[in-house]
Short mmCIF file of C-alpha atoms and ligand atoms in Angstrom, two decimals:
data_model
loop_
_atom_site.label_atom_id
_atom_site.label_comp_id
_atom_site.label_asym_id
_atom_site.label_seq_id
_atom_site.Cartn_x
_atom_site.Cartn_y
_atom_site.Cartn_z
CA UNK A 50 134.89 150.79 241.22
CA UNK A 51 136.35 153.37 238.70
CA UNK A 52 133.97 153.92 236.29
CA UNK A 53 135.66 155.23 232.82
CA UNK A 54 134.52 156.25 229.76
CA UNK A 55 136.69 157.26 227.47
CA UNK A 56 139.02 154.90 225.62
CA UNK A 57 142.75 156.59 225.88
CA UNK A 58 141.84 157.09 229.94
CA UNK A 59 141.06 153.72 229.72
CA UNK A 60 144.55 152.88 227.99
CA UNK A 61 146.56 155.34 230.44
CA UNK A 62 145.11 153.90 233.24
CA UNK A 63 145.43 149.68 232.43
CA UNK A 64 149.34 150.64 231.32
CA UNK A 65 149.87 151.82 234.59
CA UNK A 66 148.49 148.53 236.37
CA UNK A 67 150.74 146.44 233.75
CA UNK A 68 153.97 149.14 234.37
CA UNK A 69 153.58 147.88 238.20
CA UNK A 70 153.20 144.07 237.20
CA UNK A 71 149.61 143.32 237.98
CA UNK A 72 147.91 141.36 235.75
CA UNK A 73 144.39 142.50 234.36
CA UNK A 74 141.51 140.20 233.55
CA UNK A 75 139.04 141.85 231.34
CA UNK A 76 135.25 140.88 230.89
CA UNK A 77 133.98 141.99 227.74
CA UNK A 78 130.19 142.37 227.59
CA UNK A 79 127.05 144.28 226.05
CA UNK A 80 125.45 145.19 229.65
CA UNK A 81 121.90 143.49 231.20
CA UNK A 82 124.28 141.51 232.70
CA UNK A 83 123.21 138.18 234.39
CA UNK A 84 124.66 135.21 236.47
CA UNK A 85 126.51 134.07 233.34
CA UNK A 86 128.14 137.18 233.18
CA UNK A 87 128.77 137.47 236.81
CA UNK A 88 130.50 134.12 236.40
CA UNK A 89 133.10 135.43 234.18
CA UNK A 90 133.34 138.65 236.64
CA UNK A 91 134.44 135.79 239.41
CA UNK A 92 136.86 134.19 237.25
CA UNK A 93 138.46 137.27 236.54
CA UNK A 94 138.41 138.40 240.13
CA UNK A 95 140.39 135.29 241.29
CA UNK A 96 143.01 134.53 238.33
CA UNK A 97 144.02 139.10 237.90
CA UNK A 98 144.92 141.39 240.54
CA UNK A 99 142.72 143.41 238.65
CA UNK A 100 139.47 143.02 237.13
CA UNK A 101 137.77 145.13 234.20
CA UNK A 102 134.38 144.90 232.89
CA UNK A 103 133.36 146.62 229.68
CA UNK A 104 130.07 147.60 228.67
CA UNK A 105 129.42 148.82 225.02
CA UNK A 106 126.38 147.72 222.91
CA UNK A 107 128.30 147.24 219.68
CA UNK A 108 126.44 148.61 216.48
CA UNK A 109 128.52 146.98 214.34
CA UNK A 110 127.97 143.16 215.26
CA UNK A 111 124.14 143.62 214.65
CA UNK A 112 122.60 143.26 211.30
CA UNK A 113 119.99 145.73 209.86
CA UNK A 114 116.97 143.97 210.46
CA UNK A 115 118.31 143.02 214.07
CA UNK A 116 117.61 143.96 217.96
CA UNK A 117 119.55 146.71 217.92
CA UNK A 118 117.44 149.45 218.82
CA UNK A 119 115.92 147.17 221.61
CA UNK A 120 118.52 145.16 222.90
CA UNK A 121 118.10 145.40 226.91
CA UNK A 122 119.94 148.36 228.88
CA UNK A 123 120.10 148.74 232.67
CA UNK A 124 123.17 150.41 233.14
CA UNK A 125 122.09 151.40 236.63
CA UNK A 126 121.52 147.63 237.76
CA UNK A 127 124.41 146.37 236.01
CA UNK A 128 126.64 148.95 237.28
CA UNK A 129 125.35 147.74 240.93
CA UNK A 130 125.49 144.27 240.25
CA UNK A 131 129.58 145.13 239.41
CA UNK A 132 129.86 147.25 242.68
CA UNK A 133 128.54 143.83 244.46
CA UNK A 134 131.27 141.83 242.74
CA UNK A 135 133.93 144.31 243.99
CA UNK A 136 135.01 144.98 239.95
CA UNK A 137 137.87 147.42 239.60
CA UNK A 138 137.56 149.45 236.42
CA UNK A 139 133.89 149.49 234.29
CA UNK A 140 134.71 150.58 230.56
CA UNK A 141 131.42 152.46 229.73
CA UNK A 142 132.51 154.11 226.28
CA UNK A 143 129.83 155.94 224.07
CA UNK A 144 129.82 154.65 220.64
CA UNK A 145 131.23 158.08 219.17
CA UNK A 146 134.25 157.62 220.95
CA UNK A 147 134.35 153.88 219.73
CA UNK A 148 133.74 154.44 216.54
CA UNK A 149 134.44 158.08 215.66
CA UNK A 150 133.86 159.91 212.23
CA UNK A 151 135.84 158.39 209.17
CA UNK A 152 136.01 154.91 211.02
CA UNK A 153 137.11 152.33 208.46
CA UNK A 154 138.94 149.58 209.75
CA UNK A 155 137.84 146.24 210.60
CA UNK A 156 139.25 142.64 211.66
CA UNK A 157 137.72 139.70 209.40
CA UNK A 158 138.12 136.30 210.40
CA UNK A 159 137.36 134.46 207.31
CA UNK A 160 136.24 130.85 207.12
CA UNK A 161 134.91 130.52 209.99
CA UNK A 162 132.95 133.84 210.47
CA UNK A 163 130.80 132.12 207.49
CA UNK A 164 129.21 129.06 209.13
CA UNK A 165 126.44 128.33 211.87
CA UNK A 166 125.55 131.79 213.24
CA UNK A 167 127.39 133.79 210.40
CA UNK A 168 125.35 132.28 208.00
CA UNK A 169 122.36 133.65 209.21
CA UNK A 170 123.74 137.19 210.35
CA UNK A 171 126.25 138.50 207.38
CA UNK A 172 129.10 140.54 208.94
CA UNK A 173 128.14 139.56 212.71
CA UNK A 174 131.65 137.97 213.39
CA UNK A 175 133.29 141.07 211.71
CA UNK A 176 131.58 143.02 214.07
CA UNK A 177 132.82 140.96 216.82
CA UNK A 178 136.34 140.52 215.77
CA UNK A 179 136.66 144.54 215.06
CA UNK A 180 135.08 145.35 218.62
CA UNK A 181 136.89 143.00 220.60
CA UNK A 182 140.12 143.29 219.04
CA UNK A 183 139.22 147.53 219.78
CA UNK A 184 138.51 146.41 223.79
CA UNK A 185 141.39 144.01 224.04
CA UNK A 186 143.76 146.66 222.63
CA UNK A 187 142.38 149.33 224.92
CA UNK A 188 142.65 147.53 228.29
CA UNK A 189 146.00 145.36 227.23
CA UNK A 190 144.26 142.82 229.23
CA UNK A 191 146.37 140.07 230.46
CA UNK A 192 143.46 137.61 230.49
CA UNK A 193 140.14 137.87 228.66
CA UNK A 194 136.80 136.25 229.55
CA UNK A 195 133.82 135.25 227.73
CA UNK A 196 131.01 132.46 227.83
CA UNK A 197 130.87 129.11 225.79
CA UNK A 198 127.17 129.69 225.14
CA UNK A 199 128.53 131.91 222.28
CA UNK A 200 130.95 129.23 221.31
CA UNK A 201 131.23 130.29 217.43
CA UNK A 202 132.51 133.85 219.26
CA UNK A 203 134.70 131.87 221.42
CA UNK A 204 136.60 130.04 218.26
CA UNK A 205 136.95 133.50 215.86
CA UNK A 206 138.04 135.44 219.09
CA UNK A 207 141.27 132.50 219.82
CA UNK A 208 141.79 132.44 216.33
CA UNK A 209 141.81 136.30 215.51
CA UNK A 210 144.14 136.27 218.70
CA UNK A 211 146.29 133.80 217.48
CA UNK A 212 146.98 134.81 213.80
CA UNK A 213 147.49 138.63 214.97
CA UNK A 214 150.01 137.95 217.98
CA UNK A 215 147.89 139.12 220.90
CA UNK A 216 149.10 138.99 223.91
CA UNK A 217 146.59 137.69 225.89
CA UNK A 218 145.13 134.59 227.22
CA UNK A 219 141.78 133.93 225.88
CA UNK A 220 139.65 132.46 228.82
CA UNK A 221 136.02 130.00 227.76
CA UNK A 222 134.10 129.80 230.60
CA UNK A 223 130.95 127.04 231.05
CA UNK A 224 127.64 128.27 230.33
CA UNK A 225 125.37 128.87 233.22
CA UNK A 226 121.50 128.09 232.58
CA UNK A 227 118.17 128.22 234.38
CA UNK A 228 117.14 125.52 236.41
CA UNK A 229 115.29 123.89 233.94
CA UNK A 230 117.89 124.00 231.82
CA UNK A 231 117.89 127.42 229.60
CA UNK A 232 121.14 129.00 228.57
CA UNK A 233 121.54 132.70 230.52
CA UNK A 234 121.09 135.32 227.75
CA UNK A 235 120.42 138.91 228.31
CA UNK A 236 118.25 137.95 224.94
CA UNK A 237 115.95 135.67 227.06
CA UNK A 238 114.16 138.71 228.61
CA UNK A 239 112.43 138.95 225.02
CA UNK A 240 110.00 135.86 225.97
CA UNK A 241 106.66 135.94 226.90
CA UNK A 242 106.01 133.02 229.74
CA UNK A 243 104.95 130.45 227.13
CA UNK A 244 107.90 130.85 224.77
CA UNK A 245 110.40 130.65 228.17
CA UNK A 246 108.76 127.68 229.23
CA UNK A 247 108.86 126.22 225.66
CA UNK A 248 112.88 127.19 225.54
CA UNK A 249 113.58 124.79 227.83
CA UNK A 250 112.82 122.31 224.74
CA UNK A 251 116.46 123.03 223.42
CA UNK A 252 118.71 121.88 227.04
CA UNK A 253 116.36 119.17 226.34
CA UNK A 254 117.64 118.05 222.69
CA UNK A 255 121.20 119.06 223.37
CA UNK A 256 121.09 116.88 226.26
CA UNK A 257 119.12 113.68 224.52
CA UNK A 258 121.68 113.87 221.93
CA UNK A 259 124.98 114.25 224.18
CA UNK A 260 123.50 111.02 225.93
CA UNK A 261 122.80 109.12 222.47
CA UNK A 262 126.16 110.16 221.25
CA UNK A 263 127.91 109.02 224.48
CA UNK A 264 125.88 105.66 224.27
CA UNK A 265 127.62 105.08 221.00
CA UNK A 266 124.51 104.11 219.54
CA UNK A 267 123.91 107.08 217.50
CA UNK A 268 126.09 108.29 214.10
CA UNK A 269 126.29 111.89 213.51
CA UNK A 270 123.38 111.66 211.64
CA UNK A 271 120.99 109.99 213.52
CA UNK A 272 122.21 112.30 216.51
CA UNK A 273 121.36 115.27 213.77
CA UNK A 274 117.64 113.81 213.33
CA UNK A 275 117.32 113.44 217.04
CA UNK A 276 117.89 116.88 217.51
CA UNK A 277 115.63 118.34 214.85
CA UNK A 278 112.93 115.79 215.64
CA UNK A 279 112.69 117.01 219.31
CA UNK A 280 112.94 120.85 218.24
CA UNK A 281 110.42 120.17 215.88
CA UNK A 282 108.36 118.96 218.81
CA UNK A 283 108.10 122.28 220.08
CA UNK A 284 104.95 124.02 218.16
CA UNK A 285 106.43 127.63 219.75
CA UNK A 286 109.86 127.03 218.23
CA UNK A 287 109.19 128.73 214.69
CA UNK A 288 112.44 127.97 213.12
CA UNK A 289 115.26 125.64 213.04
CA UNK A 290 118.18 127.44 211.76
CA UNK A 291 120.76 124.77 212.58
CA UNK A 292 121.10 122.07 214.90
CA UNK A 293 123.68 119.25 214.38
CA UNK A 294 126.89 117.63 215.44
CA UNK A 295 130.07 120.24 214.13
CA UNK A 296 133.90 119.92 214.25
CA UNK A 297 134.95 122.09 217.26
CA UNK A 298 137.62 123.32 215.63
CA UNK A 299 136.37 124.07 212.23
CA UNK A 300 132.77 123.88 212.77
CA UNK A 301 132.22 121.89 209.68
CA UNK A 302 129.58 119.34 210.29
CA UNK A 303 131.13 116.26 211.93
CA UNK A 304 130.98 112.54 210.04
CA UNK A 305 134.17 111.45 212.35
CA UNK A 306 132.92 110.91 216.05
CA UNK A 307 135.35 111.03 217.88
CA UNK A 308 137.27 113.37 220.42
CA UNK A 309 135.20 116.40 221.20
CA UNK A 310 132.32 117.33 219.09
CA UNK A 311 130.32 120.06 219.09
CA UNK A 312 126.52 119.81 219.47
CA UNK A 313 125.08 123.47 218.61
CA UNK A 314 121.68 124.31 218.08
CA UNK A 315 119.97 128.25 217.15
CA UNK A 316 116.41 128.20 217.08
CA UNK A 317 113.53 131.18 216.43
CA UNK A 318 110.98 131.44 218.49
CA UNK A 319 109.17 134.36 216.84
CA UNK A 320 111.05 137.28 216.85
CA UNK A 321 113.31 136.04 219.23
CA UNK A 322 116.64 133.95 218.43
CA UNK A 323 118.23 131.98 220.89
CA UNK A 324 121.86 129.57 220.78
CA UNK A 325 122.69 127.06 222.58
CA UNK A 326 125.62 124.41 222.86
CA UNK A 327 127.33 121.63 224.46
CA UNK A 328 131.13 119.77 224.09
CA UNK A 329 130.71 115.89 223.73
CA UNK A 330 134.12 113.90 224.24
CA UNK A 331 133.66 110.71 223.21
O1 PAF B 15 129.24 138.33 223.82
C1 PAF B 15 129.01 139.55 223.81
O2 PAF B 15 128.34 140.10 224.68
C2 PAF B 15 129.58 140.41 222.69
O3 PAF B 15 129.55 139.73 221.47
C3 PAF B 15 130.99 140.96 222.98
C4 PAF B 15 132.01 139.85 223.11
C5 PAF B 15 130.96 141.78 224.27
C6 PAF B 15 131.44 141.88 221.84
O4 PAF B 15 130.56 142.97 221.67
#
């Protein structure tokens, strides 16, 4: 695995893969990576005849108040884990060289950078959009790979490659979980033992209220109280900050059920603030 870290080496060096026709599947990623990540790392593997991983905790898609600072690192591991998965190139920038004196520009992606998550962390998305547009622009991947766990990402990364031409195929893979349930997050190494046991609460109410809603007994808004009722439930869970039935396209609360829907949930459990998500089609 070649291990670079400096962006224009980076560019040089995926130009010449594309100038001899291979395709390049890029997994963008902020490092502590786990099986979820290592299940985009296989995707890419098998669909590009070469596979890139990037690692860069991005400053600019956390808030002030947020886990910046201590946001997980084990470069080491992660870098072995990669090794293990046979990756080709790891993208290990510093954030000088990302973001260098007199940096100014950024992507916005409006509307929809606003709701569910966005609403709670002002200028997250922008952060997102600038970084990845920065990553995807650097590596000229032909395919790019991220999780549906972070589905809100997922719809402002298709649209921000759709309304500025990119040429790349934008790649949603399932979100793997924890036996009992849990969503893989690099975020989940924050909880003590009672507040991971407790997290299993919200697989829990995602999955009552897939089954209500597929039963066709329950309108958006009973499937809304059913939700909130069960996270409620949880005395550990110390905040709701949304959990209902959206649009998957506009991620506007739903009142039409039908098609796919959207059932998305982000919870606080102290300190710690965890997302889940699950695709009805009904
Ligand atoms: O999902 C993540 O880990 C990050 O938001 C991403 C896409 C790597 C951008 O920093």
């Amino acid at each position: 695995m070649e291990i670079i870290r400096i962006p224009r080496i980076m560019q040089d060096t995926c130009k010449k893969y594309l100038l001899k026709g291979r395709s390049i599947g890029l997994v963008p990623t902020m490092g502590a990576l786990h099986e979820g990540h290592l299940s985009l790392v296989k995707r890419a593997r098998t669909e590009n005849d070469i596979s890139a991983v990037s690692i860069f905790i991005n400053p600019t898609q956390f808030g002030p108040s947020e886990d910046l600072d201590r946001y997980p690192r084990d470069v080491e591991n992660d870098i072995k884990k990669l090794r293990a998965q046979e990756v080709d190139i790891l993208f290990l920038p510093d954030n000088l060289l990302m973001y260098p004196k007199g940096f100014v520009t950024y992507v916005e992606v409006t509307a929809i950078s606003g709701k569910l998550c966005g609403a709670f962390r002002p200028g997250h998305f922008r952060g997102v959009a600038t970084v990845v547009a920065k990553l995807l622009n650097i590596a000229s991947p032909t395919r790019a790979y991220f999780g549906q766990k972070d589905f809100q990402q997922t719809v402002v990364i298709r649209r921000m490659a759709k309304d500025l031409d990119l040429d790349v195929q934008i790649v949603v893979c399932p979100t793997i979980r924890e036996q009992d349930g849990l969503a893989m997050s690099s975020r989940n190494l924050y909880l003590d033992s009672r507040q991971r046991q407790a997290a299993a609460a919200i697989y829990k109410c995602l999955s009552a209220a897939s089954e209500a809603l597929r039963s066709g007994t329950a309108s958006s808004a009973e499937t809304k109280k059913i939700m909130r009722e069960m996270l409620a439930g949880e005395p550990l869970i110390t905040n709701i900050e949304y959990a209902s039935v959206y649009d998957t396209n506009t991620l506007d609360e739903a009142d039409q059920m039908q098609g796919e829907v959207l059932l998305a949930v982000a919870v606080r459990m102290g300190e710690v603030r965890l997302i889940d998500n699950t695709v009805v089609n009904l």
